[in-house]
Coordinates of C-alpha atoms in Angstrom, one line a residue:
X172 CA 91.9 39.9 87.0
X173 CA 93.0 39.4 90.4
X174 CA 95.5 37.1 89.8
X175 CA 99.7 37.8 90.1
X176 CA 102.1 36.6 87.8
X177 CA 105.6 36.2 89.4
X178 CA 108.0 36.2 86.6
X179 CA 111.6 35.0 87.3
X180 CA 110.2 32.9 90.2
X181 CA 113.1 30.3 90.4
X182 CA 115.5 33.0 91.0
X183 CA 117.0 33.7 94.3
X184 CA 114.5 36.9 95.4
X185 CA 111.6 35.3 93.1
X186 CA 111.4 32.2 95.0
X187 CA 111.1 34.0 98.4
X188 CA 108.5 36.1 96.9
X189 CA 106.6 33.4 95.6
X190 CA 106.6 31.6 98.8
X191 CA 105.6 34.8 100.6
X192 CA 102.8 35.5 98.4
X193 CA 101.4 31.9 98.5
X194 CA 101.5 32.0 102.3
X195 CA 99.5 35.3 102.2
X196 CA 96.9 33.5 100.2
X197 CA 97.3 35.7 97.1
X198 CA 96.1 33.9 93.8
X199 CA 99.6 33.4 92.0
X200 CA 101.0 32.2 88.8
X201 CA 104.8 31.6 88.8
X202 CA 106.6 31.9 85.4
X203 CA 110.1 32.3 83.7
X204 CA 112.3 30.6 80.9
X205 CA 113.3 27.4 82.8
X206 CA 110.4 25.1 82.5
X207 CA 112.0 22.2 84.7
X208 CA 112.7 24.6 87.4
X209 CA 109.2 26.0 87.3
X210 CA 107.8 22.7 87.3
X211 CA 109.4 21.9 90.4
X212 CA 108.5 25.2 92.2
X213 CA 105.0 25.1 91.2
X214 CA 104.8 21.5 92.5
X215 CA 106.1 22.8 95.9
X216 CA 103.7 25.7 96.3
X217 CA 100.6 24.0 94.7
X218 CA 100.3 26.8 92.0
X219 CA 100.2 27.0 88.1
X220 CA 103.1 27.9 86.1
X221 CA 104.0 29.4 82.8
X222 CA 107.0 29.2 80.7
X223 CA 107.8 32.0 78.1
X224 CA 110.7 34.1 77.3
X225 CA 110.6 38.1 77.4
X226 CA 109.8 38.7 73.6
X227 CA 107.5 40.0 71.2
X228 CA 104.9 37.2 72.0
X229 CA 105.1 37.4 75.9
X230 CA 101.7 39.2 75.8
X231 CA 99.8 35.8 74.6
X232 CA 101.2 34.4 78.0
X233 CA 99.7 37.0 80.2
X234 CA 95.8 36.1 79.5
X235 CA 93.8 36.4 83.0
X236 CA 96.8 38.2 84.8
X237 CA 96.1 41.5 86.7
X238 CA 99.6 42.4 87.6
X239 CA 102.9 41.1 86.8
X240 CA 106.0 41.3 89.2
X241 CA 109.2 40.9 87.4
X242 CA 112.3 39.4 89.6
X243 CA 114.3 38.4 86.3
X244 CA 117.4 40.3 86.1
X245 CA 119.7 42.1 84.6
X246 CA 116.3 44.0 83.8
X247 CA 118.0 45.5 80.8
X248 CA 117.6 42.2 79.4
X249 CA 113.8 41.6 80.3
X250 CA 112.1 44.7 81.3
X251 CA 111.5 46.2 77.8
X252 CA 109.7 43.2 76.5
X253 CA 107.6 42.6 79.5
X254 CA 106.6 46.3 79.8
X255 CA 105.5 46.3 76.0
X256 CA 103.6 42.7 76.9
X257 CA 101.8 44.5 79.7
X258 CA 100.8 47.5 77.8
X259 CA 99.5 45.2 75.1
X260 CA 97.7 42.8 77.5
X261 CA 96.2 45.4 79.7
X262 CA 98.4 44.2 82.5
X263 CA 100.0 46.3 85.3
X264 CA 103.9 45.8 85.5
X265 CA 105.9 45.9 88.7
X266 CA 109.7 44.9 89.1
X267 CA 112.4 45.3 91.8
X268 CA 115.4 46.5 89.7
X269 CA 117.6 49.7 90.6
X270 CA 118.8 49.8 87.0
X271 CA 118.5 53.5 86.1
X272 CA 117.8 52.9 82.2
X273 CA 114.7 50.7 83.2
X274 CA 113.3 53.8 84.7
X275 CA 114.3 56.0 81.8
X276 CA 112.2 53.4 79.7
X277 CA 109.2 53.2 81.8
X278 CA 109.2 57.2 81.7
X279 CA 109.3 56.8 77.8
X280 CA 106.4 54.2 77.9
X281 CA 104.5 56.5 80.1
X282 CA 102.2 57.8 77.8
X283 CA 101.6 54.7 75.9
X284 CA 100.7 52.9 79.4
X285 CA 98.3 55.6 80.1
X286 CA 96.4 55.2 77.0
X287 CA 96.3 51.6 77.7
X288 CA 95.2 52.0 81.3
X289 CA 98.3 50.2 82.4
X290 CA 100.6 51.4 85.3
X291 CA 104.4 50.8 85.2
X292 CA 105.9 50.8 88.5
X293 CA 109.3 49.6 88.7
X294 CA 111.4 49.3 92.0
X295 CA 109.2 48.1 94.5
X296 CA 112.0 46.4 96.5
X297 CA 115.1 47.8 98.0
X298 CA 115.9 49.9 96.1
X299 CA 113.8 51.8 95.4
X300 CA 110.8 51.7 98.0
X301 CA 112.8 52.8 101.1
X302 CA 114.8 55.8 99.5
X303 CA 111.8 56.9 97.4
X304 CA 109.6 57.3 100.7
X305 CA 112.7 58.6 102.6
X306 CA 113.2 61.2 99.8
X307 CA 109.5 62.4 100.0
X308 CA 109.6 62.2 104.1
X309 CA 112.8 64.5 104.2
X310 CA 111.4 67.0 101.3
X311 CA 108.8 67.8 103.6
X312 CA 111.0 69.0 106.3
X313 CA 112.3 72.1 104.3
X314 CA 110.8 74.9 102.5
X315 CA 110.7 74.8 98.9
X316 CA 113.4 72.1 98.4
X317 CA 115.8 72.5 95.5
X318 CA 118.6 69.8 96.1
X319 CA 118.4 66.2 97.2
X320 CA 121.3 63.9 98.1
X321 CA 120.5 60.0 98.7
X322 CA 123.2 57.5 99.7
X323 CA 122.5 53.8 100.5
X324 CA 124.6 51.5 102.5
X325 CA 125.3 48.3 101.1
X326 CA 126.8 45.7 103.7
X327 CA 127.3 41.8 103.4
X328 CA 127.5 39.8 100.5
X329 CA 125.5 40.4 97.1
X330 CA 123.5 38.1 95.2
X331 CA 124.6 37.1 91.6
X332 CA 121.6 38.9 90.2
X333 CA 122.3 41.9 91.9
X334 CA 126.0 41.9 91.0
X335 CA 124.9 41.5 87.4
X336 CA 122.3 44.5 87.7
X337 CA 125.1 46.6 89.4
X338 CA 127.2 46.1 86.3
X339 CA 124.4 47.3 84.4
X340 CA 124.1 50.3 86.7
X341 CA 127.8 51.2 86.3
X342 CA 127.6 50.6 82.5
X343 CA 125.0 53.5 82.4
X344 CA 127.8 56.0 83.7
X345 CA 127.7 58.5 86.3
X346 CA 124.5 60.7 86.1
X347 CA 122.8 63.2 88.2
X348 CA 119.6 65.4 88.0
X349 CA 120.5 68.9 87.4
X350 CA 117.8 71.5 87.0
X351 CA 115.5 68.8 86.4
X352 CA 117.5 67.2 83.6
X353 CA 119.4 63.9 83.7
X354 CA 123.1 65.1 82.7
X355 CA 126.2 62.9 82.7
X356 CA 128.4 63.9 85.5
X357 CA 131.7 61.9 85.1
X358 CA 133.8 64.0 87.4
X359 CA 131.5 63.5 90.4
X360 CA 133.8 62.9 93.5
X361 CA 132.9 60.5 96.4
X362 CA 131.2 62.3 99.4
X363 CA 130.9 61.8 103.2
X364 CA 127.4 60.7 104.6
X365 CA 126.5 59.8 108.1
X366 CA 124.3 57.0 108.2
X367 CA 124.1 57.3 112.2
X368 CA 127.8 56.2 113.1
X369 CA 129.8 59.0 111.9
X370 CA 130.9 60.1 108.3
X371 CA 131.4 57.2 105.7
X372 CA 132.8 57.7 102.4
X373 CA 130.1 57.0 99.7
X374 CA 130.9 56.8 95.8
X375 CA 128.7 58.4 93.2
X376 CA 126.6 55.9 91.2
X377 CA 123.5 56.0 89.1
X378 CA 120.6 54.4 90.8
X379 CA 116.8 54.4 89.9
X380 CA 116.3 57.2 92.4
X381 CA 117.6 59.8 90.0
X382 CA 114.3 59.3 88.3
X383 CA 111.9 58.2 91.1
X384 CA 113.2 60.9 93.5
X385 CA 112.3 63.7 90.8
X386 CA 108.8 62.4 90.0
X387 CA 107.9 61.7 93.8
X388 CA 109.4 65.1 95.0
X389 CA 109.8 67.5 92.3
X390 CA 113.4 68.5 93.6
X391 CA 115.2 69.5 90.5
X392 CA 118.7 68.5 91.7
X393 CA 119.4 65.0 93.1
X394 CA 122.6 62.9 93.3
X395 CA 123.0 59.3 94.4
X396 CA 125.9 57.6 96.3
X397 CA 126.6 54.2 98.1
X398 CA 128.8 53.3 100.9
X399 CA 130.0 49.4 100.0
X400 CA 131.4 47.4 103.2
X401 CA 133.0 44.0 103.4
X402 CA 132.8 41.7 100.3
X403 CA 129.3 43.6 99.4
X404 CA 130.8 44.2 95.7
X405 CA 132.2 41.1 94.1
X406 CA 135.0 40.9 91.4
X407 CA 135.7 38.7 88.8
X408 CA 133.3 36.0 87.0
X409 CA 129.9 37.2 88.5
X410 CA 128.2 34.3 86.9
X411 CA 130.0 32.1 89.4
X412 CA 128.6 33.7 92.4
X413 CA 126.2 31.9 94.8
X414 CA 122.6 32.6 94.6
X415 CA 122.4 35.0 97.4
X416 CA 123.2 35.6 101.2
X417 CA 122.0 32.9 103.6
X418 CA 119.2 33.7 105.9
X419 CA 121.9 34.0 108.7
X420 CA 124.1 36.2 106.5
X421 CA 120.9 38.3 106.0
X422 CA 120.0 38.7 109.5
X423 CA 123.4 40.0 110.4
X424 CA 123.5 42.8 108.2
X425 CA 120.6 45.3 108.2
X426 CA 120.0 48.1 105.5
X427 CA 120.3 51.7 105.8
X428 CA 120.2 54.8 103.6
X429 CA 120.4 58.6 104.2
X430 CA 118.6 61.7 102.3
X431 CA 119.8 65.1 103.0
X432 CA 117.8 68.0 101.4
X433 CA 118.6 71.8 101.0
X434 CA 115.7 74.4 100.6
X435 CA 115.8 77.6 98.5
X436 CA 116.5 79.5 101.8
X437 CA 119.7 77.4 102.4
X438 CA 118.0 75.3 105.2
X439 CA 118.8 71.5 105.4
X440 CA 117.4 68.3 106.8
X441 CA 118.8 64.7 107.0
X442 CA 117.0 61.7 107.6
X443 CA 118.0 58.0 107.7
X444 CA 116.0 54.9 107.1
X445 CA 117.0 51.6 108.3
X446 CA 115.2 48.1 107.5
X447 CA 115.8 44.6 107.6
X448 CA 118.5 43.3 105.1
X449 CA 117.6 44.5 101.6
X450 CA 117.1 40.9 100.6
X451 CA 114.6 40.3 103.0
X452 CA 113.0 43.5 102.5
X453 CA 112.5 43.1 98.7
X454 CA 110.2 40.2 98.6
X455 CA 108.0 41.6 101.5
X456 CA 107.7 45.0 100.1
X457 CA 107.2 43.6 96.3
X458 CA 104.7 41.4 97.2
X459 CA 102.6 43.9 99.4
X460 CA 102.8 46.5 96.4
X461 CA 101.5 43.8 94.0
X462 CA 98.6 42.9 96.7
X463 CA 97.7 46.7 96.9
X464 CA 98.0 47.2 93.2
X465 CA 95.6 44.3 92.5
X466 CA 93.3 45.7 95.4
X467 CA 92.9 49.0 93.5
X468 CA 95.8 51.2 94.6
X469 CA 97.1 52.0 91.0
X470 CA 97.4 54.8 88.4
X471 CA 98.1 54.5 84.6
X472 CA 101.3 55.4 83.3
X473 CA 104.8 55.5 84.9
X474 CA 104.4 55.8 88.7
X475 CA 106.7 55.6 91.8
X476 CA 106.2 53.6 95.1
X477 CA 105.8 56.7 97.2
X478 CA 103.2 58.3 94.8
X479 CA 101.0 55.5 94.8
X480 CA 101.1 54.1 98.2
X481 CA 102.2 57.0 100.2
X482 CA 105.1 58.5 102.1
X483 CA 104.6 55.8 104.7
X484 CA 104.7 52.7 102.6
X485 CA 108.2 51.8 103.4
X486 CA 107.4 51.6 107.2
X487 CA 104.8 49.2 106.6
X488 CA 107.3 46.6 106.2
X489 CA 108.2 45.4 109.9
X490 CA 111.6 46.5 111.2
X491 CA 111.7 49.9 109.2
X492 CA 112.4 53.1 111.1
X493 CA 113.0 56.6 109.9
X494 CA 115.0 58.8 112.1
X495 CA 115.3 62.6 111.6
X496 CA 118.4 64.5 112.4

């Protein structure tokens, strides 16, 4: 059961992950809904493929699989059926979503997954690997941490899949973790955060870290923000967007996030993580997470990257640094 299935392998990020996993020598099966595109990619990579939709019969297509890595977004349309299929088939589930409702789903299915001996691990890309590890890192810098703020910096153009997922995130409304509970906070105002070049105005947005940060750090009060530059957030008909930025565009825009924590005594700490571009980082981190899971780094139930792989996992991806302030 050391075979990795990459679902959504013909998409922009899924293809990069499949190519990377193949180059590492992992035993992979690519899968998705488009048989013609899968057949072509499978021939290029020299790997088997399976065609199926994320529905009630999906478990039948997971025979012999140890872990499923889902790249098919928007994840609101695929995660539920694929998580249920993995629980039924005894297969660990991973994905790369930032959509908060998928994390809430994984929480709800956690007990069922534990009983089945299956791990549900959403968010093994950028977001949430760097921010989850960063939150755990900065939380250790104060005594009895009580409040956490995380801000992402999104630069450069966005892929079509990411734009559709962001629409799902916006549709979830503005949320925050308050005294351990997720609550609606529609009146949250933008705030300034320093990613290393001075204060930048960041808008509130409900990323999955509102769930992962709580489980990874135990901090009861968490809020999320994002700083968008240039043409990062597109307008209009999102289905007409290109697959994603070119290699040159990715190389031109590194990714950063900042986390600020306040302790019970009022002391605070701030740390910044910088990585290669998020679209470059995601397939590397996701495949590495899957490789580790297949190697035995796993715990049944709903989990977070920092809890499973440790606070230093984000920095195992080349080009990643954390700076404390």
